[in-house]
Amino acid sequence: MSGLRVTARQLGDFHVVALDGELDLGTTTRLRDAVGGLVLRAGDHVVVDLTAVTFCDSTGVSALIAARRHADAAGCPLVLAGTPPHITRLLRVVGLLPVFPAHATVEEATRTPIPPVP
């Protein structure tokens, strides 16, 4: 059975949602609930930390899209941090790499100005 641990913390205007484990059919509700539960205000940013994600399938990609839509609806940019090569490859194959700005680390993501959502 797959598992996913989701932790959320706030660093100033940045909401960091860190994932640890497998992002698949059995675990995507944890990501959806974590991002959906964020209280987002204008000027906030969302960083999804994928550093410790060991597996991601199409339902995981769908959950990332849902997270992006939730952030967009609040006018908050969403970026990825620590994206493993297997997820980068998956996003490239499905044509979503340009949709998800990525940074090497959470620290880099929180130091880099993120353009507002149009």
XYZ file of C-alpha atoms in Angstrom:
118
model
C 0.000 0.000 0.000
C 1.320 3.388 -0.947
C 1.696 6.216 1.485
C 2.071 9.951 1.345
C 2.856 12.308 4.168
C 1.819 15.921 3.611
C 3.010 18.770 5.787
C 2.153 22.420 5.412
C 3.954 25.397 6.862
C 4.032 29.092 6.247
C 7.151 31.153 5.593
C 5.992 34.748 5.418
C 3.792 35.037 2.327
C 4.750 31.532 1.175
C 2.609 28.492 1.950
C 4.878 25.459 1.624
C 3.212 22.082 1.132
C 5.785 19.287 1.364
C 5.057 15.801 0.075
C 6.864 12.649 1.163
C 6.072 9.319 -0.496
C 3.929 8.264 -3.427
C 1.501 10.612 -5.173
C -1.029 8.251 -6.722
C -4.688 7.263 -6.801
C -4.663 6.240 -3.148
C -3.016 9.409 -1.844
C -3.971 12.395 -4.002
C -6.793 13.449 -1.689
C -4.145 14.317 0.905
C -2.582 16.860 -1.452
C -5.973 18.180 -2.559
C -7.098 18.579 1.059
C -3.860 20.261 2.134
C -3.879 22.840 -0.657
C -7.658 23.263 -0.519
C -7.381 23.992 3.188
C -4.907 26.840 2.752
C -6.276 30.277 3.522
C -4.855 32.222 0.593
C -4.821 35.995 0.307
C -3.650 38.326 -2.438
C 0.136 38.444 -2.353
C 0.517 34.907 -1.028
C 2.442 32.205 -2.873
C 2.162 28.425 -2.837
C 5.211 26.180 -3.052
C 4.691 22.439 -3.493
C 7.851 20.662 -2.345
C 8.255 17.428 -4.292
C 11.771 16.611 -3.066
C 10.711 13.407 -1.285
C 8.111 12.170 -3.806
C 9.172 8.700 -4.912
C 6.375 8.030 -7.423
C 3.770 10.057 -9.285
C 1.127 8.778 -11.691
C -1.521 10.533 -13.796
C -3.786 11.060 -10.791
C -0.862 12.746 -9.052
C -0.488 15.079 -12.021
C -4.229 15.787 -11.837
C -3.864 16.665 -8.150
C -1.040 19.092 -8.987
C -3.282 20.692 -11.623
C -6.087 20.990 -9.050
C -3.651 22.613 -6.618
C -2.601 25.076 -9.309
C -6.254 25.898 -10.074
C -7.002 26.488 -6.388
C -4.042 28.855 -6.075
C -4.948 30.605 -9.343
C -8.530 31.136 -8.137
C -7.144 33.014 -5.140
C -4.788 35.027 -7.345
C -1.744 33.283 -5.891
C 1.087 31.827 -7.947
C 2.040 28.189 -7.406
C 5.517 26.806 -8.032
C 7.179 23.463 -7.536
C 10.384 22.901 -5.590
C 12.795 19.987 -5.577
C 11.068 18.288 -8.496
C 12.657 14.844 -8.975
C 13.740 13.902 -12.516
C 10.957 11.301 -12.876
C 8.292 13.944 -12.221
C 9.997 16.509 -14.464
C 9.998 13.899 -17.227
C 6.302 13.115 -16.624
C 5.333 16.801 -16.746
C 7.364 17.233 -19.936
C 5.711 14.212 -21.612
C 2.193 15.480 -20.869
C 3.079 19.036 -21.914
C 2.692 20.601 -18.473
C 6.279 21.563 -17.735
C 5.666 25.218 -18.748
C 2.590 25.358 -16.469
C 4.596 24.581 -13.336
C 7.518 26.921 -12.688
C 10.114 24.964 -10.745
C 12.961 25.718 -8.373
C 15.716 23.452 -7.115
C 14.819 23.964 -3.455
C 12.147 25.493 -1.241
C 14.688 28.065 -0.105
C 15.285 29.133 -3.704
C 11.542 29.274 -4.387
C 10.942 31.528 -1.395
C 13.783 33.872 -2.373
C 12.811 34.209 -6.023
C 10.123 36.736 -6.966
C 7.151 34.876 -8.384
C 5.110 36.789 -10.947
C 1.464 37.300 -9.999
C -1.258 35.193 -11.557
C -2.716 37.002 -14.606
